CSV table of N, CA and C in Angstrom, one decimal:
chain,number,residue,atom,x,y,z
M,6,UNK,N,0.8,-1.2,0.0
M,6,UNK,CA,0.0,0.0,-0.1
M,6,UNK,C,0.9,1.3,-0.1
M,7,UNK,N,2.2,1.1,0.4
M,7,UNK,CA,2.8,2.2,0.9
M,7,UNK,C,3.5,2.5,-0.7
M,8,UNK,N,3.8,1.8,-1.2
M,8,UNK,CA,4.4,1.5,-2.5
M,8,UNK,C,3.3,2.5,-3.5
M,9,UNK,N,1.9,2.0,-3.5
M,9,UNK,CA,0.7,2.5,-4.1
M,9,UNK,C,0.9,4.0,-4.1
M,10,UNK,N,1.0,4.3,-2.7
M,10,UNK,CA,0.7,5.8,-2.3
M,10,UNK,C,2.0,6.8,-2.8
M,11,UNK,N,3.1,5.9,-3.0
M,11,UNK,CA,4.4,6.8,-3.4
M,11,UNK,C,4.3,6.7,-4.9
M,12,UNK,N,3.9,6.0,-5.3
M,12,UNK,CA,3.6,6.1,-7.0
M,12,UNK,C,2.7,7.0,-7.2
M,13,UNK,N,1.3,7.1,-6.7
M,13,UNK,CA,0.5,8.2,-6.9
M,13,UNK,C,1.0,9.3,-6.3
M,14,UNK,N,1.5,9.6,-5.5
M,14,UNK,CA,2.2,11.0,-5.3
M,14,UNK,C,3.2,11.6,-6.5
M,15,UNK,N,4.1,10.6,-6.9
M,15,UNK,CA,4.8,10.9,-8.0
M,15,UNK,C,3.9,11.3,-9.2
M,16,UNK,N,3.1,10.5,-9.6
M,16,UNK,CA,2.1,10.7,-10.5
M,16,UNK,C,1.6,12.2,-10.4
M,17,UNK,N,1.0,12.5,-9.1
M,17,UNK,CA,0.1,13.7,-9.1
M,17,UNK,C,0.9,14.9,-9.0
M,18,UNK,N,2.2,14.7,-8.6
M,18,UNK,CA,3.0,15.9,-8.8
M,18,UNK,C,3.7,16.3,-10.0
M,19,UNK,N,3.5,15.5,-11.1
M,19,UNK,CA,4.3,15.5,-12.1
M,19,UNK,C,3.8,17.0,-12.8
M,20,UNK,N,4.4,17.5,-13.7
M,20,UNK,CA,4.0,18.7,-14.4
M,20,UNK,C,2.9,18.3,-15.2
M,21,UNK,N,2.7,17.3,-15.9
M,21,UNK,CA,1.6,16.9,-16.8
M,21,UNK,C,0.3,16.9,-16.1
M,22,UNK,N,0.3,16.3,-15.0
M,22,UNK,CA,-0.7,16.3,-14.2
M,22,UNK,C,-1.3,17.8,-13.9
M,23,UNK,N,-0.8,18.7,-13.5
M,23,UNK,CA,-0.7,20.0,-13.2
M,23,UNK,C,-1.4,20.9,-14.4
M,24,UNK,N,-0.5,20.6,-15.6
M,24,UNK,CA,-0.9,21.2,-16.7
M,24,UNK,C,-2.2,20.7,-17.2
M,25,UNK,N,-2.6,19.8,-17.0
M,25,UNK,CA,-3.9,19.1,-17.2
M,25,UNK,C,-5.0,19.6,-16.6
M,26,UNK,N,-4.8,19.7,-15.4
M,26,UNK,CA,-5.9,20.4,-14.5
M,26,UNK,C,-6.1,21.8,-15.0
M,27,UNK,N,-4.9,22.5,-14.8
M,27,UNK,CA,-4.8,23.8,-15.4
M,27,UNK,C,-6.1,23.8,-16.9
M,28,UNK,N,-5.8,23.1,-17.7
M,28,UNK,CA,-6.3,23.0,-18.8
M,28,UNK,C,-7.7,22.8,-18.9
M,29,UNK,N,-8.2,21.9,-17.9
M,29,UNK,CA,-9.3,21.5,-17.6
M,29,UNK,C,-10.2,22.7,-17.1
M,30,UNK,N,-9.5,23.4,-16.1
M,30,UNK,CA,-10.4,24.6,-15.7
M,30,UNK,C,-10.4,25.6,-16.8
M,31,UNK,N,-9.5,26.1,-17.3
M,31,UNK,CA,-9.5,26.7,-18.5
M,31,UNK,C,-10.5,26.4,-19.4
M,32,UNK,N,-10.8,25.4,-20.2
M,32,UNK,CA,-11.6,24.5,-20.9
M,32,UNK,C,-12.8,24.7,-20.4
M,33,UNK,N,-13.4,24.6,-19.0
M,33,UNK,CA,-14.6,24.8,-18.4
M,33,UNK,C,-14.9,26.3,-18.7
M,34,UNK,N,-14.2,26.9,-18.3
M,34,UNK,CA,-14.3,28.7,-18.4
M,34,UNK,C,-14.7,29.1,-19.9
M,35,UNK,N,-13.8,28.3,-20.7
M,35,UNK,CA,-14.0,29.0,-22.2
M,35,UNK,C,-15.5,28.5,-22.6
M,36,UNK,N,-15.6,27.2,-22.2
M,36,UNK,CA,-16.9,26.3,-22.7
M,36,UNK,C,-18.3,27.5,-22.3
M,37,UNK,N,-18.1,28.0,-21.0
M,37,UNK,CA,-19.0,28.9,-20.7
M,37,UNK,C,-19.1,30.1,-21.6
M,38,UNK,N,-17.9,30.8,-21.8
M,38,UNK,CA,-18.0,31.9,-22.7
M,38,UNK,C,-18.5,31.3,-23.9
M,39,UNK,N,-18.3,30.2,-24.6
M,39,UNK,CA,-18.8,30.2,-26.0
M,39,UNK,C,-20.3,29.7,-25.9
M,40,UNK,N,-20.6,29.0,-24.9
M,40,UNK,CA,-22.2,29.0,-24.6
M,40,UNK,C,-22.8,30.3,-24.6
M,41,UNK,N,-22.3,31.1,-23.8
M,41,UNK,CA,-22.9,32.5,-23.8
M,41,UNK,C,-22.7,33.3,-25.4
M,42,UNK,N,-21.9,33.3,-25.9
M,42,UNK,CA,-21.7,33.7,-27.2
M,42,UNK,C,-22.8,32.9,-28.3
M,43,UNK,N,-22.9,31.6,-28.3
M,43,UNK,CA,-23.9,31.0,-29.0
M,43,UNK,C,-25.2,31.4,-28.5
M,44,UNK,N,-25.5,31.3,-27.3
M,44,UNK,CA,-27.0,31.7,-26.7
M,44,UNK,C,-27.3,33.0,-27.0
M,45,UNK,N,-26.6,33.8,-26.5
M,45,UNK,CA,-26.7,35.5,-26.3
M,45,UNK,C,-26.6,36.1,-27.6
M,46,UNK,N,-25.6,35.8,-28.8
M,46,UNK,CA,-25.3,36.6,-29.8
M,46,UNK,C,-25.8,35.8,-31.0
M,47,UNK,N,-25.1,34.5,-31.3
M,47,UNK,CA,-25.3,33.8,-32.4
M,47,UNK,C,-26.9,33.4,-32.7
M,48,UNK,N,-27.2,32.7,-31.9
M,48,UNK,CA,-28.6,32.2,-31.9
M,48,UNK,C,-29.9,33.3,-32.3
M,49,UNK,N,-29.8,34.3,-31.2
M,49,UNK,CA,-30.9,35.4,-31.7
M,49,UNK,C,-30.6,36.2,-33.0
M,50,UNK,N,-29.5,36.0,-33.4
M,50,UNK,CA,-29.2,36.7,-34.8
M,50,UNK,C,-29.8,35.9,-35.5
M,51,UNK,N,-29.4,34.3,-35.6
M,51,UNK,CA,-30.2,33.5,-36.8
M,51,UNK,C,-31.6,33.6,-36.4
M,52,UNK,N,-32.0,33.7,-35.3
M,52,UNK,CA,-33.5,34.0,-35.0
M,52,UNK,C,-34.0,35.3,-35.6
M,53,UNK,N,-33.5,36.1,-36.0
M,53,UNK,CA,-33.8,37.2,-36.6
M,53,UNK,C,-34.0,37.0,-38.3
M,54,UNK,N,-33.1,36.5,-38.7
M,54,UNK,CA,-32.8,36.0,-40.0
M,54,UNK,C,-34.1,34.9,-40.4
M,55,UNK,N,-34.4,34.2,-39.3
M,55,UNK,CA,-35.6,33.1,-39.4
M,55,UNK,C,-36.9,33.8,-39.3
M,56,UNK,N,-36.9,34.7,-39.1
M,56,UNK,CA,-38.3,35.4,-38.9
M,56,UNK,C,-38.8,35.5,-37.4
M,57,UNK,N,-37.9,35.4,-36.5
M,57,UNK,CA,-37.8,35.3,-35.2
M,57,UNK,C,-38.0,34.5,-34.4
M,58,UNK,N,-37.7,33.2,-35.2
M,58,UNK,CA,-37.8,31.9,-34.3
M,58,UNK,C,-36.5,31.7,-33.3
M,59,UNK,N,-37.2,31.5,-32.0
M,59,UNK,CA,-36.1,31.2,-30.9
M,59,UNK,C,-36.1,29.5,-30.9
M,60,UNK,N,-34.6,29.2,-31.3
M,60,UNK,CA,-34.4,28.2,-31.9
M,60,UNK,C,-34.5,26.9,-30.5
M,61,UNK,N,-34.1,27.6,-29.3
M,61,UNK,CA,-34.4,26.9,-28.1
M,61,UNK,C,-36.1,26.4,-28.0
M,62,UNK,N,-36.8,26.8,-28.3
M,62,UNK,CA,-38.1,26.6,-28.5
M,62,UNK,C,-38.7,25.8,-29.6
M,63,UNK,N,-37.7,25.5,-30.5
M,63,UNK,CA,-38.0,24.4,-31.7
M,63,UNK,C,-38.0,23.1,-31.1
M,64,UNK,N,-39.5,22.5,-31.7
M,64,UNK,CA,-39.5,21.3,-31.4
M,64,UNK,C,-40.9,20.7,-32.3
M,65,UNK,N,-40.6,19.3,-32.5
M,65,UNK,CA,-41.5,18.5,-33.6
M,65,UNK,C,-42.4,17.6,-32.6
M,66,UNK,N,-43.7,17.6,-32.6
M,66,UNK,CA,-44.8,16.8,-32.1
M,66,UNK,C,-44.7,15.5,-32.7
M,67,UNK,N,-44.5,14.5,-31.7
M,67,UNK,CA,-44.6,13.0,-32.3
M,67,UNK,C,-45.8,12.1,-31.8
M,68,UNK,N,-46.2,12.7,-30.4
M,68,UNK,CA,-47.1,12.1,-30.1
M,68,UNK,C,-48.2,13.4,-29.3
M,69,UNK,N,-49.5,13.5,-29.9
M,69,UNK,CA,-50.7,14.5,-29.5
M,69,UNK,C,-51.3,14.1,-27.9
M,70,UNK,N,-51.8,15.0,-27.3
M,70,UNK,CA,-52.5,14.9,-26.2
M,70,UNK,C,-53.5,13.9,-26.1
M,71,UNK,N,-53.4,12.5,-25.4
M,71,UNK,CA,-54.4,11.7,-25.2
M,71,UNK,C,-55.0,11.3,-24.2
M,72,UNK,N,-56.1,11.6,-23.7
M,72,UNK,CA,-56.5,11.6,-22.7
M,72,UNK,C,-55.7,12.1,-21.3
M,73,UNK,N,-55.1,11.1,-20.5
M,73,UNK,CA,-54.1,11.8,-19.3
M,73,UNK,C,-52.8,11.8,-19.7
M,74,UNK,N,-52.3,11.4,-20.9
M,74,UNK,CA,-50.9,11.4,-21.2
M,74,UNK,C,-50.9,12.7,-22.0
M,75,UNK,N,-49.6,13.3,-21.4
M,75,UNK,CA,-49.1,14.6,-22.2
M,75,UNK,C,-48.5,14.3,-23.6
M,76,UNK,N,-48.3,15.5,-24.3
M,76,UNK,CA,-47.6,15.4,-25.6
M,76,UNK,C,-46.4,15.2,-25.5
M,77,UNK,N,-45.9,14.5,-26.4
M,77,UNK,CA,-44.5,14.0,-26.5
M,77,UNK,C,-43.8,14.9,-27.8
M,78,UNK,N,-42.6,15.5,-27.4
M,78,UNK,CA,-41.9,16.4,-28.4
M,78,UNK,C,-40.4,15.9,-28.5
M,79,UNK,N,-39.9,16.1,-29.7
M,79,UNK,CA,-38.5,16.3,-29.9
M,79,UNK,C,-38.1,17.7,-30.4
M,80,UNK,N,-37.5,17.8,-28.8
M,80,UNK,CA,-37.1,19.6,-29.0
M,80,UNK,C,-35.6,19.5,-29.5
M,81,UNK,N,-35.4,19.7,-31.0
M,81,UNK,CA,-34.5,20.0,-31.7
M,81,UNK,C,-33.5,21.2,-31.6
M,82,UNK,N,-34.0,22.4,-31.2
M,82,UNK,CA,-33.6,23.5,-30.8
M,82,UNK,C,-32.2,23.6,-30.3
M,83,UNK,N,-32.7,22.8,-29.0
M,83,UNK,CA,-31.3,23.0,-28.1
M,83,UNK,C,-30.1,22.1,-28.7
M,84,UNK,N,-30.4,20.9,-29.2
M,84,UNK,CA,-29.4,20.0,-29.9
M,84,UNK,C,-28.4,20.6,-31.0
M,85,UNK,N,-29.4,21.9,-31.9
M,85,UNK,CA,-28.6,22.9,-32.9
M,85,UNK,C,-28.0,23.8,-32.1
M,86,UNK,N,-28.3,24.2,-30.7
M,86,UNK,CA,-27.4,25.0,-30.0
M,86,UNK,C,-26.1,24.4,-29.5
M,87,UNK,N,-26.4,23.2,-29.2
M,87,UNK,CA,-25.2,22.3,-28.6
M,87,UNK,C,-24.1,22.2,-29.9
M,88,UNK,N,-24.8,21.9,-31.0
M,88,UNK,CA,-23.5,21.6,-32.2
M,88,UNK,C,-23.3,22.7,-32.4
M,89,UNK,N,-23.5,23.9,-32.3
M,89,UNK,CA,-23.1,25.1,-32.7
M,89,UNK,C,-22.0,25.6,-31.5
M,90,UNK,N,-22.4,25.1,-30.2
M,90,UNK,CA,-21.4,25.4,-29.2
M,90,UNK,C,-19.9,24.3,-29.6
M,91,UNK,N,-20.2,23.3,-29.9
M,91,UNK,CA,-19.0,22.3,-30.2
M,91,UNK,C,-18.4,23.0,-31.2
M,92,UNK,N,-19.1,23.2,-32.6
M,92,UNK,CA,-18.3,23.6,-33.5
M,92,UNK,C,-17.3,24.9,-33.3
M,93,UNK,N,-17.6,25.6,-32.5
M,93,UNK,CA,-17.1,27.0,-32.2
M,93,UNK,C,-15.9,26.6,-31.3
M,94,UNK,N,-16.1,25.7,-30.2
M,94,UNK,CA,-15.1,25.4,-29.5
M,94,UNK,C,-14.2,24.7,-30.2
M,95,UNK,N,-14.5,23.8,-31.0
M,95,UNK,CA,-13.4,22.9,-31.9
M,95,UNK,C,-12.8,23.9,-32.8
M,96,UNK,N,-13.3,24.9,-33.5
M,96,UNK,CA,-12.6,25.8,-34.3
M,96,UNK,C,-11.7,26.6,-33.5
M,97,UNK,N,-12.1,27.1,-32.2
M,97,UNK,CA,-11.1,27.9,-31.3
M,97,UNK,C,-9.7,27.0,-30.9
M,98,UNK,N,-10.0,25.8,-30.8
M,98,UNK,CA,-9.0,25.0,-29.9
M,98,UNK,C,-8.1,24.7,-31.1
M,99,UNK,N,-8.8,24.5,-32.4
M,99,UNK,CA,-7.7,24.3,-33.7
M,99,UNK,C,-7.0,25.3,-33.9
M,100,UNK,N,-7.6,26.6,-34.1
M,100,UNK,CA,-6.6,27.8,-34.2
M,100,UNK,C,-5.6,27.7,-33.1
M,101,UNK,N,-6.1,27.7,-31.9
M,101,UNK,CA,-5.0,27.9,-30.8
M,101,UNK,C,-3.8,26.9,-30.8
M,102,UNK,N,-4.1,25.5,-31.4
M,102,UNK,CA,-3.1,24.8,-31.4
M,102,UNK,C,-2.4,24.9,-32.5
M,103,UNK,N,-2.9,25.2,-33.8
M,103,UNK,CA,-2.0,25.9,-35.0
M,103,UNK,C,-1.2,26.9,-34.6
M,104,UNK,N,-1.8,27.9,-33.6
M,104,UNK,CA,-0.9,29.2,-33.2
M,104,UNK,C,0.3,28.7,-32.7
M,105,UNK,N,0.2,27.5,-31.4
M,105,UNK,CA,1.0,27.4,-30.6
M,105,UNK,C,2.2,26.5,-31.4
M,106,UNK,N,1.5,25.8,-32.2
M,106,UNK,CA,2.8,24.8,-33.1
M,106,UNK,C,3.6,25.4,-34.1
M,107,UNK,N,2.8,26.6,-34.6
M,107,UNK,CA,3.7,27.5,-35.4
M,107,UNK,C,4.8,28.4,-34.4
M,108,UNK,N,4.4,28.3,-33.2
M,108,UNK,CA,5.4,29.2,-32.5
M,108,UNK,C,6.5,28.1,-31.9
M,109,UNK,N,6.1,26.9,-31.9
M,109,UNK,CA,7.1,25.7,-31.5
M,109,UNK,C,8.3,25.4,-32.6
M,110,UNK,N,7.4,25.4,-33.8
M,110,UNK,CA,8.3,25.1,-34.8
M,110,UNK,C,9.3,25.9,-35.8
M,111,UNK,N,10.0,26.3,-34.7
M,111,UNK,CA,11.4,27.0,-35.4
M,111,UNK,C,12.3,26.3,-36.3
M,112,UNK,N,12.7,26.7,-37.3
M,112,UNK,CA,13.7,26.0,-38.1
M,112,UNK,C,14.9,26.0,-37.5
M,113,UNK,N,15.3,24.6,-37.6
M,113,UNK,CA,16.6,24.2,-37.0
M,113,UNK,C,17.4,25.1,-37.9
M,114,UNK,N,18.8,25.4,-37.1
M,114,UNK,CA,19.9,26.1,-37.8
M,114,UNK,C,20.7,24.8,-38.2
M,115,UNK,N,20.8,24.8,-39.6
M,115,UNK,CA,21.5,24.1,-40.1
M,115,UNK,C,22.9,24.2,-40.2
M,116,UNK,N,23.9,23.5,-39.3
M,116,UNK,CA,25.3,23.9,-39.4
M,116,UNK,C,26.1,23.4,-41.0
M,117,UNK,N,26.8,23.9,-41.0
M,117,UNK,CA,27.7,23.6,-42.6
M,117,UNK,C,28.5,22.6,-42.2
M,118,UNK,N,28.4,21.7,-43.2
M,118,UNK,CA,29.1,20.4,-43.0
M,118,UNK,C,30.5,20.6,-42.9
M,119,UNK,N,31.3,19.8,-42.4
M,119,UNK,CA,32.7,20.2,-42.2
M,119,UNK,C,33.3,19.9,-43.5
M,120,UNK,N,34.1,21.1,-44.2
M,120,UNK,CA,34.5,20.7,-45.7
M,120,UNK,C,35.6,19.8,-45.6
M,121,UNK,N,35.3,18.9,-46.4
M,121,UNK,CA,36.4,17.6,-46.5
M,121,UNK,C,36.6,17.6,-48.0
M,122,UNK,N,37.5,16.5,-47.9
M,122,UNK,CA,37.9,16.2,-49.5
M,122,UNK,C,36.7,15.7,-50.4
M,123,UNK,N,36.8,16.0,-51.6
M,123,UNK,CA,35.6,15.7,-52.5
M,123,UNK,C,35.6,14.1,-52.9
M,124,UNK,N,34.6,13.5,-53.6
M,124,UNK,CA,34.6,12.2,-54.0
M,124,UNK,C,36.0,11.7,-54.9
M,125,UNK,N,36.1,13.0,-55.9
M,125,UNK,CA,37.0,12.8,-56.6
M,125,UNK,C,38.5,12.8,-56.0
M,126,UNK,N,38.7,13.5,-55.0
M,126,UNK,CA,40.0,13.6,-54.3
M,126,UNK,C,40.6,12.3,-53.6
M,127,UNK,N,39.3,11.8,-52.8
M,127,UNK,CA,39.3,10.7,-52.1
M,127,UNK,C,39.6,9.7,-53.1
M,128,UNK,N,38.9,9.2,-54.1
M,128,UNK,CA,39.2,8.3,-55.3
M,128,UNK,C,40.8,8.6,-56.1
M,129,UNK,N,41.1,9.3,-55.9
M,129,UNK,CA,42.6,9.7,-56.4
M,129,UNK,C,43.7,9.4,-55.4
M,130,UNK,N,43.4,9.7,-54.2
M,130,UNK,CA,44.3,9.4,-53.1
M,130,UNK,C,44.0,7.8,-52.7
M,131,UNK,N,43.0,7.5,-53.2
M,131,UNK,CA,43.1,5.6,-52.9
M,131,UNK,C,43.9,5.1,-54.3
M,132,UNK,N,43.8,5.8,-55.3
M,132,UNK,CA,44.4,5.2,-56.7
M,132,UNK,C,46.1,5.0,-56.5
M,133,UNK,N,46.3,6.3,-55.8
M,133,UNK,CA,47.8,6.5,-55.8
M,133,UNK,C,48.3,5.6,-54.7
M,134,UNK,N,47.5,5.1,-53.3
M,134,UNK,CA,48.1,4.5,-52.6
M,134,UNK,C,48.0,3.1,-53.0
M,135,UNK,N,47.4,2.9,-54.1
M,135,UNK,CA,47.2,1.4,-54.8
M,135,UNK,C,48.5,1.1,-55.7
M,136,UNK,N,48.8,2.0,-56.3
M,136,UNK,CA,49.7,2.2,-57.2
M,136,UNK,C,51.2,2.2,-56.4
M,137,UNK,N,51.5,2.7,-55.1
M,137,UNK,CA,52.5,2.8,-54.5
M,137,UNK,C,52.7,1.4,-53.6
M,138,UNK,N,51.6,0.8,-53.6
M,138,UNK,CA,51.7,-0.5,-52.6
M,138,UNK,C,52.0,-1.6,-53.8
M,139,UNK,N,51.9,-1.4,-55.0
M,139,UNK,CA,51.8,-2.2,-56.1
M,139,UNK,C,53.6,-2.2,-56.3
M,140,UNK,N,53.9,-1.0,-56.5
M,140,UNK,CA,55.3,-0.7,-56.9
M,140,UNK,C,56.2,-1.1,-55.9
M,141,UNK,N,55.8,-0.9,-54.4
M,141,UNK,CA,56.6,-1.5,-53.6
M,141,UNK,C,56.9,-3.2,-53.3
M,142,UNK,N,55.9,-3.7,-54.0
M,142,UNK,CA,55.9,-5.1,-53.9
M,142,UNK,C,56.8,-6.0,-55.2
M,143,UNK,N,57.0,-5.0,-55.9
M,143,UNK,CA,57.8,-5.6,-57.1
M,143,UNK,C,59.3,-5.4,-57.0
């Protein structure tokens, strides 16, 4: 059990876990901002364009009132708002990650290769050594 607690402590204090926790908190706050943007700005504008329709109230009747049972509706307006929330959040995250990757992607400085003999010079040197070796054996 002590080993388990030790491993958990090592895991919990690693930078990755703390970074992830900060990301979750910022993500939750960002989600609220996007939800407000969609609900308070985008959807009312779309409502005006569609003749004053409020998307949150949009629904389709699938079963009418019969006796003591209430009507059953599919409320698709909230789904449209949630999909818009998702698209905006995904777009913002994509742009942020693209920007961060652009900052990280610095072009590596290419060091000049040390100037060495050319292939032709090496072959000439090998030929001369072979010729010298053959001449010395005679």
